[in-house]
mmCIF file of C-alpha atoms in Angstrom:
data_model
loop_
_atom_site.group_PDB
_atom_site.id
_atom_site.type_symbol
_atom_site.label_atom_id
_atom_site.label_comp_id
_atom_site.label_asym_id
_atom_site.label_seq_id
_atom_site.Cartn_x
_atom_site.Cartn_y
_atom_site.Cartn_z
ATOM 1 C CA MET A 1 0.000 0.000 0.000
ATOM 2 C CA LEU A 2 1.428 3.341 -1.061
ATOM 3 C CA SER A 3 1.727 5.997 1.596
ATOM 4 C CA GLU A 4 0.370 9.434 0.894
ATOM 5 C CA PRO A 5 2.978 12.096 0.193
ATOM 6 C CA SER A 6 3.665 14.434 3.067
ATOM 7 C CA PRO A 7 1.949 17.802 2.711
ATOM 8 C CA ARG A 8 3.961 20.762 1.484
ATOM 9 C CA PRO A 9 5.033 23.111 4.259
ATOM 10 C CA THR A 10 2.800 26.132 4.622
ATOM 11 C CA ARG A 11 4.113 29.694 4.675
ATOM 12 C CA ARG A 12 3.341 29.748 8.386
ATOM 13 C CA ARG A 13 5.507 26.695 8.955
ATOM 14 C CA LEU A 14 8.286 28.247 6.875
ATOM 15 C CA LEU A 15 8.145 31.402 8.944
ATOM 16 C CA ILE A 16 8.062 29.563 12.265
ATOM 17 C CA GLY A 17 10.922 27.281 11.265
ATOM 18 C CA LEU A 18 13.207 30.050 10.028
ATOM 19 C CA THR A 19 12.403 32.299 12.970
ATOM 20 C CA ALA A 20 13.225 29.538 15.442
ATOM 21 C CA ALA A 21 16.493 28.806 13.621
ATOM 22 C CA VAL A 22 17.551 32.461 13.694
ATOM 23 C CA ALA A 23 16.642 32.676 17.386
ATOM 24 C CA ALA A 24 18.779 29.619 18.131
ATOM 25 C CA LEU A 25 21.736 31.128 16.296
ATOM 26 C CA ARG A 26 21.418 34.471 18.064
ATOM 27 C CA ALA A 27 21.154 32.768 21.437
ATOM 28 C CA GLY A 28 24.117 30.502 20.727
ATOM 29 C CA GLU A 29 22.046 27.428 21.471
ATOM 30 C CA LEU A 30 23.394 25.099 18.788
ATOM 31 C CA PRO A 31 24.777 21.914 20.337
ATOM 32 C CA ALA A 32 28.460 21.123 20.100
ATOM 33 C CA GLU A 33 27.787 18.636 17.313
ATOM 34 C CA ALA A 34 26.760 21.549 15.114
ATOM 35 C CA THR A 35 30.274 22.930 15.002
ATOM 36 C CA PRO A 36 32.651 20.178 13.866
ATOM 37 C CA SER A 37 35.879 21.263 12.238
ATOM 38 C CA ALA A 38 35.775 18.631 9.484
ATOM 39 C CA GLY A 39 33.833 19.201 6.312
ATOM 40 C CA ARG A 40 34.125 20.552 2.811
ATOM 41 C CA ALA A 41 37.683 21.698 2.190
ATOM 42 C CA GLY A 42 38.323 21.053 5.892
ATOM 43 C CA LEU A 43 36.241 24.056 6.851
ATOM 44 C CA LEU A 44 32.500 23.569 6.590
ATOM 45 C CA PRO A 45 30.540 21.108 8.749
ATOM 46 C CA ALA A 46 28.495 18.256 7.380
ATOM 47 C CA SER A 47 25.057 19.361 6.250
ATOM 48 C CA LEU A 48 21.968 18.093 4.512
ATOM 49 C CA THR A 49 21.955 17.446 0.779
ATOM 50 C CA LEU A 50 19.526 19.544 -1.253
ATOM 51 C CA PRO A 51 18.345 19.188 -4.859
ATOM 52 C CA ASP A 52 20.658 21.072 -7.200
ATOM 53 C CA PRO A 53 18.034 23.687 -8.247
ATOM 54 C CA THR A 54 17.298 24.452 -4.601
ATOM 55 C CA THR A 55 20.992 24.831 -3.782
ATOM 56 C CA ALA A 56 21.591 27.065 -6.793
ATOM 57 C CA THR A 57 18.616 29.270 -5.889
ATOM 58 C CA LEU A 58 19.697 29.666 -2.266
ATOM 59 C CA GLU A 59 23.248 30.399 -3.373
ATOM 60 C CA ALA A 60 22.064 33.028 -5.849
ATOM 61 C CA PHE A 61 19.913 34.702 -3.198
ATOM 62 C CA ALA A 62 22.769 34.660 -0.671
ATOM 63 C CA ASP A 63 25.147 36.060 -3.295
ATOM 64 C CA THR A 64 22.679 38.882 -3.903
ATOM 65 C CA MET A 65 22.774 39.771 -0.212
ATOM 66 C CA VAL A 66 26.567 39.498 0.161
ATOM 67 C CA PRO A 67 28.071 39.272 -3.340
ATOM 68 C CA GLY A 68 31.426 37.720 -4.100
ATOM 69 C CA GLU A 69 33.553 36.448 -6.934
ATOM 70 C CA LYS A 70 32.774 33.358 -8.982
ATOM 71 C CA ARG A 71 34.173 30.055 -7.811
ATOM 72 C CA HIS A 72 34.940 28.928 -11.367
ATOM 73 C CA GLY A 73 34.283 30.005 -14.939
ATOM 74 C CA GLY A 74 30.999 28.151 -15.257
ATOM 75 C CA ASP A 75 29.547 29.377 -11.964
ATOM 76 C CA VAL A 76 25.988 30.608 -12.587
ATOM 77 C CA ALA A 77 24.701 30.893 -9.026
ATOM 78 C CA ILE A 78 27.345 33.465 -8.076
ATOM 79 C CA ALA A 79 27.150 36.483 -10.350
ATOM 80 C CA GLY A 80 30.706 37.642 -9.678
ATOM 81 C CA ALA A 81 29.540 41.167 -8.888
ATOM 82 C CA ALA A 82 32.198 41.893 -6.241
ATOM 83 C CA PRO A 83 35.815 40.912 -5.593
ATOM 84 C CA GLY A 84 36.701 38.555 -2.799
ATOM 85 C CA PRO A 85 34.460 36.031 -1.034
ATOM 86 C CA GLY A 86 30.730 36.440 -0.553
ATOM 87 C CA ALA A 87 28.037 34.714 1.448
ATOM 88 C CA VAL A 88 28.241 31.527 -0.617
ATOM 89 C CA GLN A 89 31.965 31.029 -0.021
ATOM 90 C CA ALA A 90 31.358 31.833 3.640
ATOM 91 C CA GLY A 91 28.936 28.909 3.985
ATOM 92 C CA ALA A 92 25.423 30.399 3.708
ATOM 93 C CA VAL A 93 23.900 27.188 2.362
ATOM 94 C CA GLU A 94 25.869 25.054 4.805
ATOM 95 C CA LEU A 95 24.434 27.169 7.619
ATOM 96 C CA LEU A 96 20.877 26.783 6.321
ATOM 97 C CA THR A 97 21.245 23.022 6.005
ATOM 98 C CA LEU A 98 22.713 22.281 9.418
ATOM 99 C CA PRO A 99 20.618 19.369 10.705
ATOM 100 C CA GLU A 100 20.575 20.963 14.156
ATOM 101 C CA LEU A 101 18.597 23.929 12.831
ATOM 102 C CA GLY A 102 15.864 21.691 11.471
ATOM 103 C CA VAL A 103 14.918 23.843 8.473
ATOM 104 C CA GLY A 104 16.447 21.746 5.695
ATOM 105 C CA VAL A 105 13.124 20.153 4.774
ATOM 106 C CA LEU A 106 11.644 23.632 4.309
ATOM 107 C CA LEU A 107 14.291 24.937 1.928
ATOM 108 C CA PRO A 108 12.918 23.504 -1.366
ATOM 109 C CA GLU A 109 9.605 25.238 -0.687
ATOM 110 C CA LEU A 110 11.401 28.472 0.170
ATOM 111 C CA ALA A 111 13.403 28.246 -3.059
ATOM 112 C CA LEU A 112 10.146 27.645 -4.932
ATOM 113 C CA LEU A 113 8.718 30.879 -3.510
ATOM 114 C CA VAL A 114 11.809 32.804 -4.613
ATOM 115 C CA ASN A 115 11.679 31.299 -8.105
ATOM 116 C CA THR A 116 7.959 31.981 -8.446
ATOM 117 C CA ARG A 117 8.603 35.639 -7.719
ATOM 118 C CA ALA A 118 11.517 35.589 -10.171
ATOM 119 C CA LEU A 119 9.238 34.264 -12.922
ATOM 120 C CA ALA A 120 6.731 37.025 -12.221
ATOM 121 C CA TYR A 121 9.505 39.617 -12.256
ATOM 122 C CA ALA A 122 10.846 38.325 -15.578
ATOM 123 C CA ALA A 123 7.389 38.405 -17.160
ATOM 124 C CA THR A 124 6.740 41.946 -15.909
ATOM 125 C CA HIS A 125 10.105 43.309 -17.059
ATOM 126 C CA GLY A 126 10.389 41.424 -20.327
ATOM 127 C CA ARG A 127 13.330 39.245 -19.309
ATOM 128 C CA ILE A 128 13.975 35.986 -21.163
ATOM 129 C CA LEU A 129 15.230 33.282 -18.799
ATOM 130 C CA LEU A 130 17.231 30.204 -19.687
ATOM 131 C CA PRO A 131 15.033 27.157 -19.034
ATOM 132 C CA THR A 132 18.054 25.152 -17.865
ATOM 133 C CA GLN A 133 18.448 27.293 -14.752
ATOM 134 C CA PRO A 134 16.148 28.105 -11.830
ATOM 135 C CA PRO A 135 14.417 31.424 -12.591
ATOM 136 C CA PHE A 136 16.161 33.455 -9.885
ATOM 137 C CA VAL A 137 19.544 32.068 -10.941
ATOM 138 C CA ALA A 138 18.801 32.945 -14.577
ATOM 139 C CA LEU A 139 18.277 36.614 -13.745
ATOM 140 C CA ARG A 140 21.115 39.078 -14.242
ATOM 141 C CA PHE A 141 22.636 40.454 -11.057
ATOM 142 C CA THR A 142 21.005 43.842 -11.520
ATOM 143 C CA ASP A 143 17.637 42.101 -11.803
ATOM 144 C CA ARG A 144 18.381 39.903 -8.800
ATOM 145 C CA THR A 145 19.098 42.959 -6.680
ATOM 146 C CA ALA A 146 16.028 44.772 -7.979
ATOM 147 C CA LEU A 147 13.814 41.791 -7.199
ATOM 148 C CA ALA A 148 15.423 41.332 -3.770
ATOM 149 C CA GLY A 149 14.665 44.977 -3.051
ATOM 150 C CA GLU A 150 11.023 44.321 -3.872
ATOM 151 C CA LEU A 151 10.876 41.182 -1.730
ATOM 152 C CA LEU A 152 12.356 42.999 1.267
ATOM 153 C CA THR A 153 10.068 46.013 1.005
ATOM 154 C CA PRO A 154 7.754 46.450 4.026
ATOM 155 C CA GLY A 155 4.229 45.276 3.299
ATOM 156 C CA VAL A 156 5.187 42.803 0.576
ATOM 157 C CA PRO A 157 3.659 39.315 1.031
ATOM 158 C CA ASP A 158 6.079 36.854 2.637
ATOM 159 C CA ARG A 159 8.583 39.641 3.325
ATOM 160 C CA GLN A 160 9.486 38.112 6.698
ATOM 161 C CA LEU A 161 10.616 34.919 4.992
ATOM 162 C CA TYR A 162 12.970 36.788 2.686
ATOM 163 C CA VAL A 163 14.306 38.916 5.540
ATOM 164 C CA LEU A 164 15.145 35.783 7.510
ATOM 165 C CA LEU A 165 16.791 34.232 4.460
ATOM 166 C CA ALA A 166 18.884 37.380 4.059
ATOM 167 C CA LEU A 167 19.855 37.203 7.739
ATOM 168 C CA PHE A 168 21.290 33.729 7.229
ATOM 169 C CA ALA A 169 23.463 35.014 4.382
ATOM 170 C CA ALA A 170 24.780 37.843 6.552
ATOM 171 C CA ALA A 171 25.299 35.565 9.561
ATOM 172 C CA ALA A 172 27.349 33.105 7.522
ATOM 173 C CA PHE A 173 29.624 35.863 6.243
ATOM 174 C CA ASP A 174 29.917 38.170 9.244
ATOM 175 C CA THR A 175 29.967 35.650 12.086
ATOM 176 C CA ALA A 176 30.553 32.142 10.636
ATOM 177 C CA ALA A 177 27.477 31.177 12.646
ATOM 178 C CA HIS A 178 27.767 27.516 11.632
ATOM 179 C CA LEU A 179 31.263 27.192 13.115
ATOM 180 C CA HIS A 180 32.986 27.758 16.421
ATOM 181 C CA THR A 181 34.566 31.191 16.000
ATOM 182 C CA ALA A 182 38.043 30.116 17.079
ATOM 183 C CA ASP A 183 37.947 27.152 14.659
ATOM 184 C CA ALA A 184 36.702 29.394 11.864
ATOM 185 C CA LEU A 185 39.569 31.825 12.363
ATOM 186 C CA ARG A 186 42.173 29.058 12.476
ATOM 187 C CA GLN A 187 40.828 27.715 9.214
ATOM 188 C CA ARG A 188 40.677 31.147 7.564
ATOM 189 C CA HIS A 189 36.903 31.395 7.209
ATOM 190 C CA PRO A 190 36.414 33.579 4.087
ATOM 191 C CA GLY A 191 34.040 36.077 5.681
ATOM 192 C CA LEU A 192 35.878 36.548 8.972
ATOM 193 C CA ALA A 193 39.211 36.817 7.177
ATOM 194 C CA TRP A 194 37.803 39.375 4.716
ATOM 195 C CA ILE A 195 36.430 41.680 7.434
ATOM 196 C CA GLY A 196 39.556 41.305 9.570
ATOM 197 C CA PHE A 197 37.890 39.683 12.565
ATOM 198 C CA PRO A 198 40.445 39.654 15.401
ATOM 199 C CA ALA A 199 42.000 36.422 16.602
ATOM 200 C CA PRO A 200 41.587 35.380 20.249
ATOM 201 C CA ASP A 201 44.342 35.377 22.809
ATOM 202 C CA ALA A 202 46.486 32.275 23.260
ATOM 203 C CA ASP A 203 43.936 30.734 25.614
ATOM 204 C CA GLY A 204 41.137 31.045 23.048
ATOM 205 C CA LEU A 205 39.408 33.998 24.732
ATOM 206 C CA TRP A 206 38.837 37.468 23.299
ATOM 207 C CA ARG A 207 39.937 40.468 25.318
ATOM 208 C CA PHE A 208 39.872 44.075 24.230
ATOM 209 C CA PRO A 209 42.494 46.107 26.112
ATOM 210 C CA ASP A 210 42.122 49.131 23.821
ATOM 211 C CA TYR A 211 39.065 51.381 23.932
ATOM 212 C CA SER A 212 37.199 51.377 20.625
ATOM 213 C CA TYR A 213 36.983 55.194 20.618
ATOM 214 C CA GLY A 214 40.647 55.547 21.483
ATOM 215 C CA ARG A 215 39.913 56.887 24.940
ATOM 216 C CA ARG A 216 38.093 55.846 28.080
ATOM 217 C CA LEU A 217 34.565 57.249 28.064
ATOM 218 C CA ALA A 218 33.745 56.765 31.739
ATOM 219 C CA PRO A 219 35.378 55.440 34.891
ATOM 220 C CA GLU A 220 34.601 51.894 35.919
ATOM 221 C CA HIS A 221 32.080 51.530 38.730
ATOM 222 C CA PRO A 222 33.904 50.398 41.902
ATOM 223 C CA LEU A 223 31.528 47.468 42.397
ATOM 224 C CA THR A 224 32.014 46.038 38.897
ATOM 225 C CA THR A 225 32.668 42.295 39.105
ATOM 226 C CA PRO A 226 35.907 40.719 37.833
ATOM 227 C CA GLY A 227 33.925 39.478 34.823
ATOM 228 C CA GLY A 228 33.001 43.033 33.882
ATOM 229 C CA HIS A 229 29.379 42.869 35.000
ATOM 230 C CA PRO A 230 27.668 45.709 36.869
ATOM 231 C CA ALA A 231 27.175 45.267 40.579
#
């Protein structure tokens, strides 16, 4: 007896899943297993496998948020709009597909939403898309950015989904959220290396002996704890 196919995730489920994943990242609640040092090229952790069109769409969206250079001559997901690494090289898709986040099963539906909007954009603006590529991937970079601007505009349907997707791209590049920070720095994470993120002290802890404004703004309260917390 054939089992019935599982229902497609609703927009509400997409929103709840992505919101919970972002909250877990911001709270630092990923378990230790989510930050192994082994993985692709010795840098990225093991993650779920997605269909190629879904991966390409997510990569193209991430590259629109934080653009970088192409990985090879035939790279179509990355537009090559900026020098240096972008969100894709920094592990945006690897972050999205971490099993510990639990949103991998939602990503094909999210990519479908992005591609549906890309088809509508192409029809409205008279763009001819290659049928061999997902619609968003087939758009030129200027069209990708224009469409992304529309998707992120307040009041647009499903805007929260696209905002959360953009946050993952930024988090992968700016913070290497899918890796332990010390491990990421040792392995020259593309995003952290590009922005010049400081290395920890020899014991693996970060300390900041210099004031960020170049001068002390206020005296320390006499009851401040040794850990720097207010009394």
